[in-house]
Amino acid sequence: MIVYLGIDLGSTTSKAIILDPTGEIIGRGITNTRSDYNVAAEIARMEAEFNSRFSLLRRRVEADGGSPVEWARIFDLLDSRFHFLQYLSRHERLATAMTDSIKHDSSRADLAERLQAALQQTLEAIRTRFFDGQVNSTSQFFRDLFSATFMRMIDKFDRLTFDRLVSVYDRSINPVENQIISFDFAELTERSLELMPAETGIVWPLIRKYLREVAAISLDPTDYIGTGYGRQLLPFEEKHIKSEILCHALGAHDYFPETRTVLDIGGQDTKAIQVDEHGLVTSFQMNDRCAAGCGRYLGYIADEMSISVSELGPLAMAADHETNICSTCTVFAGAELREHLNLGERKENVLAGLHLAIVQRAFALLARSGGARNEFTFTGGVARNAAVVKYVSNMTRTNYGELTINLHPDSIFMGALGAAIFGLRRKGAHA
Amino acid sequence: MGLTMDVQKENSMIKQKQMLSDHFMALSQVKETGKKVAYTFVPGNLTELITAFDMLPVYPEINSLQSGMRKKSGDFIREAEDVGYPEDVCSYVKCDIGMMLQGNIGPTDQLLPSPDILLLSYTGCFVFMKWFENLRRLYPHAEIAMLHIPYQADGRVDPAAVKYIKDQLTKDVIPKFEKVAGKRLSDTVLAECLSRSAVAEDLLMNVFESARHKPSPIDAYFGGVYYIGPIFTSFRGSPACVGYYEELWKEVQYRIAHKLGPITPDGAITEEKYRLVVEGPPNWTNFRDFWKLFYDHGAVFVGSTYTRVGGLYDYGFRHSPDDPLGSLAEYCLGCYTNRNLPQRIELIEKFITDCDADGLVINSIKSCNSFSAGQLAMMRDIEERRGIPVGFIETDLVDPRYYSYSNIKNRLDSFFQMLEQRKELQPRARVIA
Ligand code: SF4
């Protein structure tokens, strides 16, 4: 079928969107960006492809099934199993790599047996933990999920075992992560069905009825566009590459046609974009020299506090006030943070202060670009962080009055969406 | 044809080169010739007055920009920082001071003479004053003359301001020059210089206005900085200067007649894709690199405010022998650096209209606090009034640490795609026949 693909290779996550010829999104894919950018792009694309097939499958069963089945729930469950199985294959590869790594490490042969035992015990525990319904296309990525659980679990071992296992993990994760594993959609879906709760058995025949047909549809893109921080590294010709400024604006415009200002806080840079009624950019400002106004700042803070990035927002939301953070430098903010904690300040309050600081920085950039005009759309990876959203909303209101503020659960996909729309708009021309 | 053209192009270039090398040679020989030397600034420079005294001018900003182009500025700036000039001081100043501290060897590797007089024509930027305060410490024996130019706050040349400047000239500046030169000002010589200035100024304006042609035969920014060389530095008012502009105008006319685009370091532009106007000086440390970022996209500058820093002729002003001091005063008042924000915006709009430009680029200079301050407001104004895309980039004049190729490229890529999108909406072919 005719589809358009947009890929947004960001500094922390890579996203893909697949559009049908009417411009409707049929598939979304996201993965963490890894050292091999092509692998990141390909995995995001594969994710979007599977996601598209599920959409197509769902369209068919919904049209066919007269019964009032809750297809949304069913497909969520299916998607979760599907991802579980994918994670499992990655898990197996990582397990093999780690086991081999211990085997081949001759420097501490005396430890090998103890390490292997500890490793196997941990791997087994993680393997079963994957399957608790938490795994799906929008939850954390394999690497994050695995490493968080792994670190927690090996904490109970003695210092030496712990250290060795950490280094075994470090050595193994990158090569494994930079491999592309291909999956057969139909087969994996079949296996996923087997893992579904028995009570859903009634709908399996209907799903199976269309599965082969949907799996056979060609989803090779008619046109594709790459964008984002790493776009120049994609193996695409120049005509298949677009600036992320334009893509973000167009993506935001597609969701919210009245948008005149877009603020995107990404991992490595922050952009304030002014856009006209056609979704064309009229001007933009970028913070590309300093990390203090972008997502990386939060990543750094999370590292400093040894917590995961996704925990930052909820913690900051539990603050009773914002600690005043003066530092406008990411690195120095770490020192300031420790000082406040040493002085006995609650970490929730310090985190709230840090969240406020990054938003203030982003708003300085926004002001440079001409401020927020109706409607104001906030996008980027950090738009998932509730505390950032809170401060963005507050500051918008204080600085620019009662503006409509657009937030969308898909906001992380805005760039990829804009890219795909560029492909769609020039259909025929370069196919 | 191509051959003739190349020869013609080289003529003006060769002329300018020769003029410069003669000038620096003369500067290196003042011990023998006994000529006196005046250090002064480009904006609102009083070159005719200096030459009427048969003295030689030295422009510190020009030396700094030359050091930048010759990749020496990084070193000079470090030298100045070593003796205590902080990071955010104008990089022209630090580069100039660093050069002096390292022996005052000028852009042609010849020794620059110490100043006999420091002529501080204060036009718009407070840094000028501080700069010469520091030079005075380096050259305690130099005479110092200050010419205060009132800022054009209300956007017009005030007759009272003209009188105020003339008074300073007659009561302070000229007497000090007479003292240093050891002779009286010759009104006839000054008047002759001013007549020649007017001729050169007419020719320069022909060249600048040629950018209205499609394709534009000139690049009014990267090419423009060469075109303004003689008029804003040591040569305005000299016969050589008139000769240079006659030659240049001939070349430009040839390019117009043959519908040729401007010449870049990689050859002539064969397809003019975007016509741009620019505010802010170019970056000097990576001048070619910076230029290439534009000509690679087929972007030609049809208007630039920077090429008006020394003085502005777009609204009809010319130096005049009829009222020598009055015209010098008006010249100083009118230069770009002495104009207020609405006037700066007006000039940019004039370029956009006259030359039918597609977009505006603002190159904001990191260490120039004076002129970068209002640029965002100007940008918004123009965007709103003209609805054309504006690209905002940041570099520095001569501090190589502030030139980030990938950041600039990234922003310009987006900017060019913005322009492209507009073109798709209203296609206009500009392929050179
Ligand atoms: S105008 Fe800018 S570059 Fe010129 S002297 Fe002043 S601060 Fe320096």
mmCIF file of C-alpha atoms in Angstrom, chain A residues 231-232 238 241-246 250 269 274 276 278-289 366-371 373 422 425, chain B residues 366 376 379-380 383-384 387-392 394-395 401-404 407-415 417-418 420-422 424-425:
data_model
loop_
_atom_site.group_PDB
_atom_site.id
_atom_site.type_symbol
_atom_site.label_atom_id
_atom_site.label_comp_id
_atom_site.label_asym_id
_atom_site.label_seq_id
_atom_site.Cartn_x
_atom_site.Cartn_y
_atom_site.Cartn_z
ATOM 1 C CA ARG A 231 19.655 13.530 10.274
ATOM 2 C CA GLN A 232 22.890 14.152 8.436
ATOM 3 C CA GLU A 238 19.859 15.032 0.492
ATOM 4 C CA ILE A 241 16.429 15.059 4.663
ATOM 5 C CA LYS A 242 14.649 18.030 6.193
ATOM 6 C CA SER A 243 15.486 20.378 9.002
ATOM 7 C CA GLU A 244 13.886 19.430 12.291
ATOM 8 C CA ILE A 245 12.700 22.997 12.776
ATOM 9 C CA LEU A 246 10.431 22.732 9.775
ATOM 10 C CA LEU A 250 4.598 21.091 10.419
ATOM 11 C CA ASP A 269 18.715 21.584 21.992
ATOM 12 C CA GLN A 274 7.055 30.845 15.073
ATOM 13 C CA ASP A 276 2.189 30.794 10.073
ATOM 14 C CA HIS A 278 0.120 27.150 6.562
ATOM 15 C CA GLY A 279 2.482 25.513 9.003
ATOM 16 C CA LEU A 280 5.434 27.353 7.483
ATOM 17 C CA VAL A 281 8.137 28.588 9.793
ATOM 18 C CA THR A 282 8.552 32.351 9.881
ATOM 19 C CA SER A 283 11.404 32.413 12.381
ATOM 20 C CA PHE A 284 13.051 30.369 15.057
ATOM 21 C CA GLN A 285 15.579 30.606 17.830
ATOM 22 C CA MET A 286 17.698 27.760 19.003
ATOM 23 C CA ASN A 287 19.659 27.071 22.105
ATOM 24 C CA ASP A 288 22.388 24.897 20.724
ATOM 25 C CA ARG A 289 25.407 25.954 22.731
ATOM 26 C CA LEU A 366 11.004 31.797 23.603
ATOM 27 C CA ALA A 367 11.065 35.502 24.396
ATOM 28 C CA ARG A 368 13.959 35.960 21.986
ATOM 29 C CA SER A 369 11.952 34.334 19.240
ATOM 30 C CA GLY A 370 9.047 36.731 19.723
ATOM 31 C CA GLY A 371 7.158 35.121 22.605
ATOM 32 C CA ARG A 373 1.253 33.608 20.304
ATOM 33 C CA PHE A 422 6.638 16.491 3.897
ATOM 34 C CA ARG A 425 2.918 16.630 0.363
ATOM 35 C CA LYS B 366 28.739 37.782 20.315
ATOM 36 C CA LEU B 376 15.903 40.807 17.932
ATOM 37 C CA MET B 379 13.946 41.113 13.391
ATOM 38 C CA ARG B 380 10.434 40.893 14.787
ATOM 39 C CA GLU B 383 9.053 39.815 10.075
ATOM 40 C CA GLU B 384 5.726 41.343 10.974
ATOM 41 C CA GLY B 387 6.273 38.539 6.270
ATOM 42 C CA ILE B 388 9.590 37.264 4.966
ATOM 43 C CA PRO B 389 11.671 34.573 6.630
ATOM 44 C CA VAL B 390 14.408 35.778 8.928
ATOM 45 C CA GLY B 391 17.402 33.640 9.790
ATOM 46 C CA PHE B 392 19.202 34.453 13.005
ATOM 47 C CA GLU B 394 25.479 34.112 15.960
ATOM 48 C CA THR B 395 29.172 34.433 15.308
ATOM 49 C CA ARG B 401 36.200 30.664 19.703
ATOM 50 C CA TYR B 402 32.749 31.913 18.885
ATOM 51 C CA TYR B 403 32.502 30.502 15.404
ATOM 52 C CA SER B 404 30.724 27.175 15.498
ATOM 53 C CA ASN B 407 25.602 25.368 14.779
ATOM 54 C CA ILE B 408 25.545 27.970 12.031
ATOM 55 C CA LYS B 409 25.105 25.387 9.340
ATOM 56 C CA ASN B 410 22.279 23.749 11.218
ATOM 57 C CA ARG B 411 20.417 27.034 11.513
ATOM 58 C CA LEU B 412 21.080 28.048 7.946
ATOM 59 C CA ASP B 413 19.881 24.686 6.672
ATOM 60 C CA SER B 414 16.558 25.371 8.324
ATOM 61 C CA PHE B 415 16.537 28.923 7.036
ATOM 62 C CA GLN B 417 14.423 25.273 3.714
ATOM 63 C CA MET B 418 12.099 27.979 5.014
ATOM 64 C CA GLU B 420 12.402 26.971 -0.279
ATOM 65 C CA GLN B 421 8.969 26.364 1.184
ATOM 66 C CA ARG B 422 7.918 29.907 0.335
ATOM 67 C CA GLU B 424 7.102 26.393 -3.568
ATOM 68 C CA LEU B 425 4.105 28.507 -2.664
#
